[in-house]
Coordinates of C-alpha atoms and ligand atoms in Angstrom, one line a residue:
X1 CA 154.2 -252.8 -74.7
X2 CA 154.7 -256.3 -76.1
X3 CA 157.7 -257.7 -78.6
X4 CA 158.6 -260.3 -80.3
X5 CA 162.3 -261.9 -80.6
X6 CA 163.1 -264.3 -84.0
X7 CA 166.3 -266.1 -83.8
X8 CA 168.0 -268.4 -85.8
X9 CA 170.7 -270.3 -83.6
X10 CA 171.9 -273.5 -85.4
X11 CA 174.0 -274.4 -82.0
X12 CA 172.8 -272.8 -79.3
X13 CA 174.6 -269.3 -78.0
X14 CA 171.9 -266.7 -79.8
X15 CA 169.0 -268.2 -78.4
X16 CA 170.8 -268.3 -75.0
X17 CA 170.9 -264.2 -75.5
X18 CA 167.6 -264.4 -76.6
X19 CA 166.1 -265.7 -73.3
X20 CA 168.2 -263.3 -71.5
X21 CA 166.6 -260.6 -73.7
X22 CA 163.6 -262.0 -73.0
X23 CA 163.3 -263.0 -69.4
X24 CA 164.6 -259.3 -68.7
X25 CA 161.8 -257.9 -71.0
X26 CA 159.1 -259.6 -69.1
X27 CA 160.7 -258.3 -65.4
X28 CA 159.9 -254.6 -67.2
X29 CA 156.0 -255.9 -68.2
X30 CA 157.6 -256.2 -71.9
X31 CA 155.1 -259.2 -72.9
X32 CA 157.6 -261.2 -75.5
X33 CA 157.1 -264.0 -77.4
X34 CA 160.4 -265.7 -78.3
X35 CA 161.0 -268.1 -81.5
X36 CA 163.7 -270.0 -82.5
X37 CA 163.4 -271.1 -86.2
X38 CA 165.9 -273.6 -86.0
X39 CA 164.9 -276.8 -87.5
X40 CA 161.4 -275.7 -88.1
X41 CA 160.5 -277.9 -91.2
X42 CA 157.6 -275.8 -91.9
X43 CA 159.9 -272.6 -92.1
X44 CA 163.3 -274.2 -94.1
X45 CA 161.1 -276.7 -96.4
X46 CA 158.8 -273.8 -98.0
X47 CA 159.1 -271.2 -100.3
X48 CA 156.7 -268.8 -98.7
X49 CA 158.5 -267.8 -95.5
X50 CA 156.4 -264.8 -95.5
X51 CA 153.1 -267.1 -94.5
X52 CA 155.2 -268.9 -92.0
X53 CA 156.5 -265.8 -89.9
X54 CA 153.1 -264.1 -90.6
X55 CA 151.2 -267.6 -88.5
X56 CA 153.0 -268.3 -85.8
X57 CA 154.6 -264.2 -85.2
X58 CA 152.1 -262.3 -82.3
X59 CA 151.3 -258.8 -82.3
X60 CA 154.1 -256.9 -81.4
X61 CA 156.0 -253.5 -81.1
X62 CA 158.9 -253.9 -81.3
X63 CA 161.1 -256.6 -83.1
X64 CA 164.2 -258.2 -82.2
X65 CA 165.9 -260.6 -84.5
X66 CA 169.0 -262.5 -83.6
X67 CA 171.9 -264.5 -85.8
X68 CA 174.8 -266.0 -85.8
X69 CA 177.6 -264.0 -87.6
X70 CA 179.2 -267.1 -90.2
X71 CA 181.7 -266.1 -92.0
X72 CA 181.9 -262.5 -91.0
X73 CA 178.3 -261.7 -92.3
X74 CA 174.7 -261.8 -90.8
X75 CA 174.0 -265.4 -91.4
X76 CA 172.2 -266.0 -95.1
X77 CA 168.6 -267.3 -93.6
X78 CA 168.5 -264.4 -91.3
X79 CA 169.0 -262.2 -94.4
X80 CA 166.3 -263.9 -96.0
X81 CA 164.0 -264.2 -92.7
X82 CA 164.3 -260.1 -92.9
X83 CA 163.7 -259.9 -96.4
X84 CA 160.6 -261.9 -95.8
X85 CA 158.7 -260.3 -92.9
X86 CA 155.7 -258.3 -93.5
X87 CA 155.6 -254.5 -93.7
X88 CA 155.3 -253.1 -89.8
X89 CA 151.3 -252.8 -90.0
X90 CA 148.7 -254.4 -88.5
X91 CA 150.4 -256.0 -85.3
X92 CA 154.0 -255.8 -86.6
X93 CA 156.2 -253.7 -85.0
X94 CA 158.1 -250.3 -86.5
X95 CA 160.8 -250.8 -84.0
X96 CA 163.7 -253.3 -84.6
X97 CA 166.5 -254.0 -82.7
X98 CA 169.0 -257.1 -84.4
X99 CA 171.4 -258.7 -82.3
X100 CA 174.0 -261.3 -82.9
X101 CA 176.6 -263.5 -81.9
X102 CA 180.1 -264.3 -82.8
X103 CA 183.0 -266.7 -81.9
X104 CA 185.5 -263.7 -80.6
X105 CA 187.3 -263.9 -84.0
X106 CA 185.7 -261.1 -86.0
X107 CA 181.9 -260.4 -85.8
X108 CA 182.8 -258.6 -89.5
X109 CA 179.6 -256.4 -90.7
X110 CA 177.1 -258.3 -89.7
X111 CA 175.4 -256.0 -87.4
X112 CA 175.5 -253.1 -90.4
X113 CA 173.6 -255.9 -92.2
X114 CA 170.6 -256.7 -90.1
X115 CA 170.4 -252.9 -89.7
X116 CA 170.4 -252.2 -93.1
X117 CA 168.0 -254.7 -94.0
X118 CA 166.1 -253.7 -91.5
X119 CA 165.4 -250.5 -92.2
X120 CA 165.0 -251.4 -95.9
X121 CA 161.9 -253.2 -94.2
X122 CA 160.0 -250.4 -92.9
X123 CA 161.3 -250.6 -89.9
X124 CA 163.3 -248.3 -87.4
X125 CA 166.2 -249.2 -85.9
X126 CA 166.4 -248.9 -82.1
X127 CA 170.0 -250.1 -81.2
X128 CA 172.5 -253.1 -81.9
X129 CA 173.8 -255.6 -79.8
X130 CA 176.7 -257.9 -80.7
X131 CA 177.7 -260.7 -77.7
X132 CA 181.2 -261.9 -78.1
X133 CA 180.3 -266.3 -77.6
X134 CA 182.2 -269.8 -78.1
X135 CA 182.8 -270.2 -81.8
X136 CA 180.8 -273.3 -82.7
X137 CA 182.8 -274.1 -85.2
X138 CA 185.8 -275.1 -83.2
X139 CA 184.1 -277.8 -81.7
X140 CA 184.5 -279.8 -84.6
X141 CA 188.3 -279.8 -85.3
X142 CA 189.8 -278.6 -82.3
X143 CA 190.9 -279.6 -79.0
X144 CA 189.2 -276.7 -77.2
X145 CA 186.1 -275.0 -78.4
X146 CA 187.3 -271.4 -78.7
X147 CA 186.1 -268.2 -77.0
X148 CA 184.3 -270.4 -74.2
X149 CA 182.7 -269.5 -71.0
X150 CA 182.2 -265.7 -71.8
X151 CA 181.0 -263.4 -69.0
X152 CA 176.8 -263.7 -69.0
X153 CA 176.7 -260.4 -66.7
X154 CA 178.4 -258.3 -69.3
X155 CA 175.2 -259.5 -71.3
X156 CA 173.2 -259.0 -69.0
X157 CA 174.1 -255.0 -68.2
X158 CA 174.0 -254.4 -71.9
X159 CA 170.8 -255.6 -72.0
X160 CA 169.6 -253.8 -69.2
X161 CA 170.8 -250.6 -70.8
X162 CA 169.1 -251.7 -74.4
X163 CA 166.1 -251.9 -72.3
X164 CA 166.1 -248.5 -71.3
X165 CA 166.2 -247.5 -74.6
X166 CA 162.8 -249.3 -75.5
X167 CA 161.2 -248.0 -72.5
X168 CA 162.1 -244.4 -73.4
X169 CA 160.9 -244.4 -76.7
X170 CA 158.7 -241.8 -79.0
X171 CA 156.4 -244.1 -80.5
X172 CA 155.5 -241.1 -82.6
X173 CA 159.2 -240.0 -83.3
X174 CA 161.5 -243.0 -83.3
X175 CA 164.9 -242.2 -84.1
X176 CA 166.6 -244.2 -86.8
X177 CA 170.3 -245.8 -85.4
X178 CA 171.3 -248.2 -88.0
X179 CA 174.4 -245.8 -89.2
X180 CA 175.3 -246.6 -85.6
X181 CA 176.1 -250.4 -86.3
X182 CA 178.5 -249.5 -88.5
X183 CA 181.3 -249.8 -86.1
X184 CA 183.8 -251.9 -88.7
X185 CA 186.5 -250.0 -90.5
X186 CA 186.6 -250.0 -94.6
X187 CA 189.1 -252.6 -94.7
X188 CA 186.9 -254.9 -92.9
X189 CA 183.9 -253.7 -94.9
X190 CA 185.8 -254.7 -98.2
X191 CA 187.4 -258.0 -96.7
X192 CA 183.9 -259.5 -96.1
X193 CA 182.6 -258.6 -99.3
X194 CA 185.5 -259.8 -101.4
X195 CA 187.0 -262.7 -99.4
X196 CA 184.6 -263.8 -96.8
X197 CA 181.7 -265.0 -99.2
X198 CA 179.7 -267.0 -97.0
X199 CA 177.2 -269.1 -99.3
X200 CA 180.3 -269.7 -101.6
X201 CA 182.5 -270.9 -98.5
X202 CA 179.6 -273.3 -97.7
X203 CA 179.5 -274.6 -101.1
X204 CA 183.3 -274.3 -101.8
X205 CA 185.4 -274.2 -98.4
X206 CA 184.2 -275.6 -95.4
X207 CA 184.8 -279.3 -94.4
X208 CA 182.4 -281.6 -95.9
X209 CA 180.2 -283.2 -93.7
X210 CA 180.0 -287.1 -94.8
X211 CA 177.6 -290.0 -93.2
X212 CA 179.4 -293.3 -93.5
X213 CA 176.7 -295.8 -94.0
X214 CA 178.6 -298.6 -92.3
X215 CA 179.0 -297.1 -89.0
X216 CA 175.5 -296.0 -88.5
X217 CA 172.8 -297.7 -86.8
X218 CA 169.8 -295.3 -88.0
X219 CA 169.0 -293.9 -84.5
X220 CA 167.9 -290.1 -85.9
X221 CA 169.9 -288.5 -83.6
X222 CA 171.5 -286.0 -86.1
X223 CA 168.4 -285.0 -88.0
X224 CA 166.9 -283.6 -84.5
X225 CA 169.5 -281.5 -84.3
X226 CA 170.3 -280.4 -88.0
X227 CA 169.3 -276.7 -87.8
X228 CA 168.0 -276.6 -91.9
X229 CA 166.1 -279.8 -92.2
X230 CA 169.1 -280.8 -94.4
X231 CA 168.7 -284.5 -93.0
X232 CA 165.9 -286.2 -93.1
X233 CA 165.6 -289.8 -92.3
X234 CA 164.0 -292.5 -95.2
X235 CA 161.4 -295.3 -94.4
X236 CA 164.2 -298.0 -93.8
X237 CA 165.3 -295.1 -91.8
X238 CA 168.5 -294.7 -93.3
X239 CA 169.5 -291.0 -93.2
X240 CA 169.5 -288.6 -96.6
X241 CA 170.3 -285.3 -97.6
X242 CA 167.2 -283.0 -98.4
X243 CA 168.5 -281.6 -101.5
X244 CA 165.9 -278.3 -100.9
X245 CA 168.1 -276.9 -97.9
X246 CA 172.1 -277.0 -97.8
X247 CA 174.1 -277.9 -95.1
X248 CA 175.1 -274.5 -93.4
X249 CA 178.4 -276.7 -91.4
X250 CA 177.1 -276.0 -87.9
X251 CA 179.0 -279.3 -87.2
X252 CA 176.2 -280.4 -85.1
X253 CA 175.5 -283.5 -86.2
X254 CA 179.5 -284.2 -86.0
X255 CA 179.0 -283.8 -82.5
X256 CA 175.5 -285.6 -81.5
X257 CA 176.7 -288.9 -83.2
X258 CA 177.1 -291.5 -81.1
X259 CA 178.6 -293.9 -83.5
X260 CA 180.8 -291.1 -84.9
X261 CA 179.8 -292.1 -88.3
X262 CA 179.4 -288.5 -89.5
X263 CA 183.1 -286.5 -90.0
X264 CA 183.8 -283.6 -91.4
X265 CA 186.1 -284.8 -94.7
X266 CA 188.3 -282.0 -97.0
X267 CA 191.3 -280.5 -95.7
X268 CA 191.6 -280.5 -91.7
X269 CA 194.5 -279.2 -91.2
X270 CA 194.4 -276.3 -93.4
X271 CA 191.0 -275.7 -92.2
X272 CA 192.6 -275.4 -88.5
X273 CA 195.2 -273.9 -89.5
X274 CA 193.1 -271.0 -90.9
X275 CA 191.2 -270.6 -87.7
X276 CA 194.0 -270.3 -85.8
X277 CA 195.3 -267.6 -87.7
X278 CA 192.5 -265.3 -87.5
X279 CA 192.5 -266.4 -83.4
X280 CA 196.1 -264.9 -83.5
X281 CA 194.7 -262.2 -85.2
X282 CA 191.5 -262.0 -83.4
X283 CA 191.6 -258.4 -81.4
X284 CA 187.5 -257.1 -81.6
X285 CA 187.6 -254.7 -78.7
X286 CA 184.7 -254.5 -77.2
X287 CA 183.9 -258.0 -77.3
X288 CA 180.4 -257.5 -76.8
X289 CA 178.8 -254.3 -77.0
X290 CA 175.5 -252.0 -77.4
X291 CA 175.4 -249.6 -80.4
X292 CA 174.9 -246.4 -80.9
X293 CA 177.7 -246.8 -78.0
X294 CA 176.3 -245.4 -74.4
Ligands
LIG301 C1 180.1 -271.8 -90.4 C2 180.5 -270.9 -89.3 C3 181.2 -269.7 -89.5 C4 181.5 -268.8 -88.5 N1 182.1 -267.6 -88.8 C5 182.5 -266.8 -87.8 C6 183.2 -265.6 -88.0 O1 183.4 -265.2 -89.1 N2 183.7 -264.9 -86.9 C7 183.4 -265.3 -85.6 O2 183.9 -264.7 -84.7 N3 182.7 -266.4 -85.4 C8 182.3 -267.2 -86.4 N4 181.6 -268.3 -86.1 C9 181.2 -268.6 -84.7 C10 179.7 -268.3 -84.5 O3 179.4 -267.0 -84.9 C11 179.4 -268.4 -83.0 O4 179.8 -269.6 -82.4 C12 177.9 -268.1 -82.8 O5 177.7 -267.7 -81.4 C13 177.0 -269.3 -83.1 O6 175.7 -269.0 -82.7 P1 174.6 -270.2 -82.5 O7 175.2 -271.0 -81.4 O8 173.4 -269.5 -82.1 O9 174.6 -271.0 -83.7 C14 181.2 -269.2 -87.2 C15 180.6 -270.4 -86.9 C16 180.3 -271.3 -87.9 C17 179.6 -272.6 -87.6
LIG302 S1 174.1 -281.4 -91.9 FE1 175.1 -281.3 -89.9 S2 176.6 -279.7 -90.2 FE2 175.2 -279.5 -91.9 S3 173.7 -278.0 -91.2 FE3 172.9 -280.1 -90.7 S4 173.6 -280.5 -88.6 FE4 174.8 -278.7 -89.4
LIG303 S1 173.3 -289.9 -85.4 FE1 174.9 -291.2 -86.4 S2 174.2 -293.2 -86.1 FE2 172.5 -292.0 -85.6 S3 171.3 -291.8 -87.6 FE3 172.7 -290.1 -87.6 S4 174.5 -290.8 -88.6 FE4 173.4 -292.6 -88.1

């Protein structure tokens, strides 16, 4: 048997559960291959993501595709990397198994989403598996990044168990578990649709992220780690914003500055203020988990 993981991890906690995934695949003679498209110019600056995926993507069976959860949603480019793989013939997989990551505030419906998209796809939907991580976000505008230093065995026996499930399965009768990874109640359901609007929030909400042209000394730190290709460096090697991909507010750049001449600018204190409301309200039990539940 051989699969195939896709992840998009802007700052660094789903590709973490990614290797895990895959480093435990290949001890049960699961052959993987393991991509990150994180700042792949080839993948954010084209239209055709379809060519992309279908390049550098080996033959497979099954299909695991990790995201962030922003915003209480699957992530918008893993949306749109679903949307865009090929149908599950020649050397693409009918079995798919999503898995994200979330900053132990709310991982909201984005499991139900990759499911559901999933499925949409072609594809059948083994399991779901949601790891409770740091929220990145935090990093940026708070004194402690929140939800650190999470248990990696709890990962690790979760993924043993999702590995069981592959091994066991029909290839000729696979059963379909995405109603499984509905886990969230209607409230939550209705709260993500209505308030949390994640593309909007990037546009509208979240901090701007600002380059003051004074302070920097061109050293391209923060385009190698811009997760979209939204920085791109010019010939006198000033930086610029590629107006083709928008900033997603990963707050990496923020962080690999040396000069500190990129900040976050809008309203700071109501922006930490919001977080740490939802972290008073934050109360997902489990924290990470394997669905349909064992
Ligand atoms: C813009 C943004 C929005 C986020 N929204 C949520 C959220 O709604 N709930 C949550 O628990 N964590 C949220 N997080 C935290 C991330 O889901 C978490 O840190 C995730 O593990 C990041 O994955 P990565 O390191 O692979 O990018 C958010 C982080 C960012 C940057
Ligand atoms: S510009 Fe900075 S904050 Fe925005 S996506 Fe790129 S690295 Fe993240
Ligand atoms: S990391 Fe900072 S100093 Fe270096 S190019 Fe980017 S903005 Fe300028």
């Amino acid at each position: 048997m051989k699969s195939a993981i896709i992840v998009f991890s802007p700052s660094g906690n789903t590709i973490q559960v990614g290797e895990l995934l895959k480093v435990a695949l290949e001890q049960n003679s699961i052959n993987t291959q393991l991509i990150n498209i994180a700042g792949k110019e080839n993948y954010f600056l084209t239209e055709d993501k379809q060519v992309f995926l279908q390049e550098i993507v080996k033959e497979h069976d099954i299909l695991f595709i990790g995201s962030p959860v922003y915003a209480h949603h699957l992530q918008y480019h893993v949306k749109d990397l679903i949307v865009s793989l090929p149908k599950p013939v020649n050397g693409w997989g009918k079995i798919a198994v999503p898995f994200i990551t979330y900053g132990g505030i709310n991982s909201g419906i984005a499991l139900d989403e990759a499911g559901k998209l999933l499925r949409k796809s072609g594809r059948k939907v083994l399991a779901g598996l949601k790891v409770s991580s740091s929220h990145r976000m935090t990093r940026a505008f708070m004194k402690e990044e929140y939800n650190k230093n999470q248990p990696e065995d709890k990962t690790i026996s979760f993924i043993e168990e999702l590995i069981k499930r592959v091994k066991s399965v029909d290839m000729n009768s696979i059963n379909d578990c995405s109603k499984h990874l509905k886990y969230q109640n209607i409230k939550m359901y209705l709260k993500a649709k209505i308030i949390f609007r994640e593309k909007v929030w990037h546009e509208k909400r979240y901090p701007k992220v600002v380059i003051d042209n004074d302070k920097c000394i061109k050293c391209g730190k923060c385009i190698n780690v811009c997760p979209v290709c939204h920085l791109k460096q010019n010939n006198d090697k000033s930086i610029e914003r590629n107006i083709n991909t928008q900033c997603i507010h990963c707050f990496n750049c923020i962080l690999k500055c040396p000069l500190k001449a990129i900040s976050p600018i809008g309203d700071l204190e109501k922006a930490k203020s919001f977080i740490e409301s939802m972290i008073k309200k934050a109360k997902e039990d489990p924290g990470t988990c394997l669905y349909p539940k064992i």
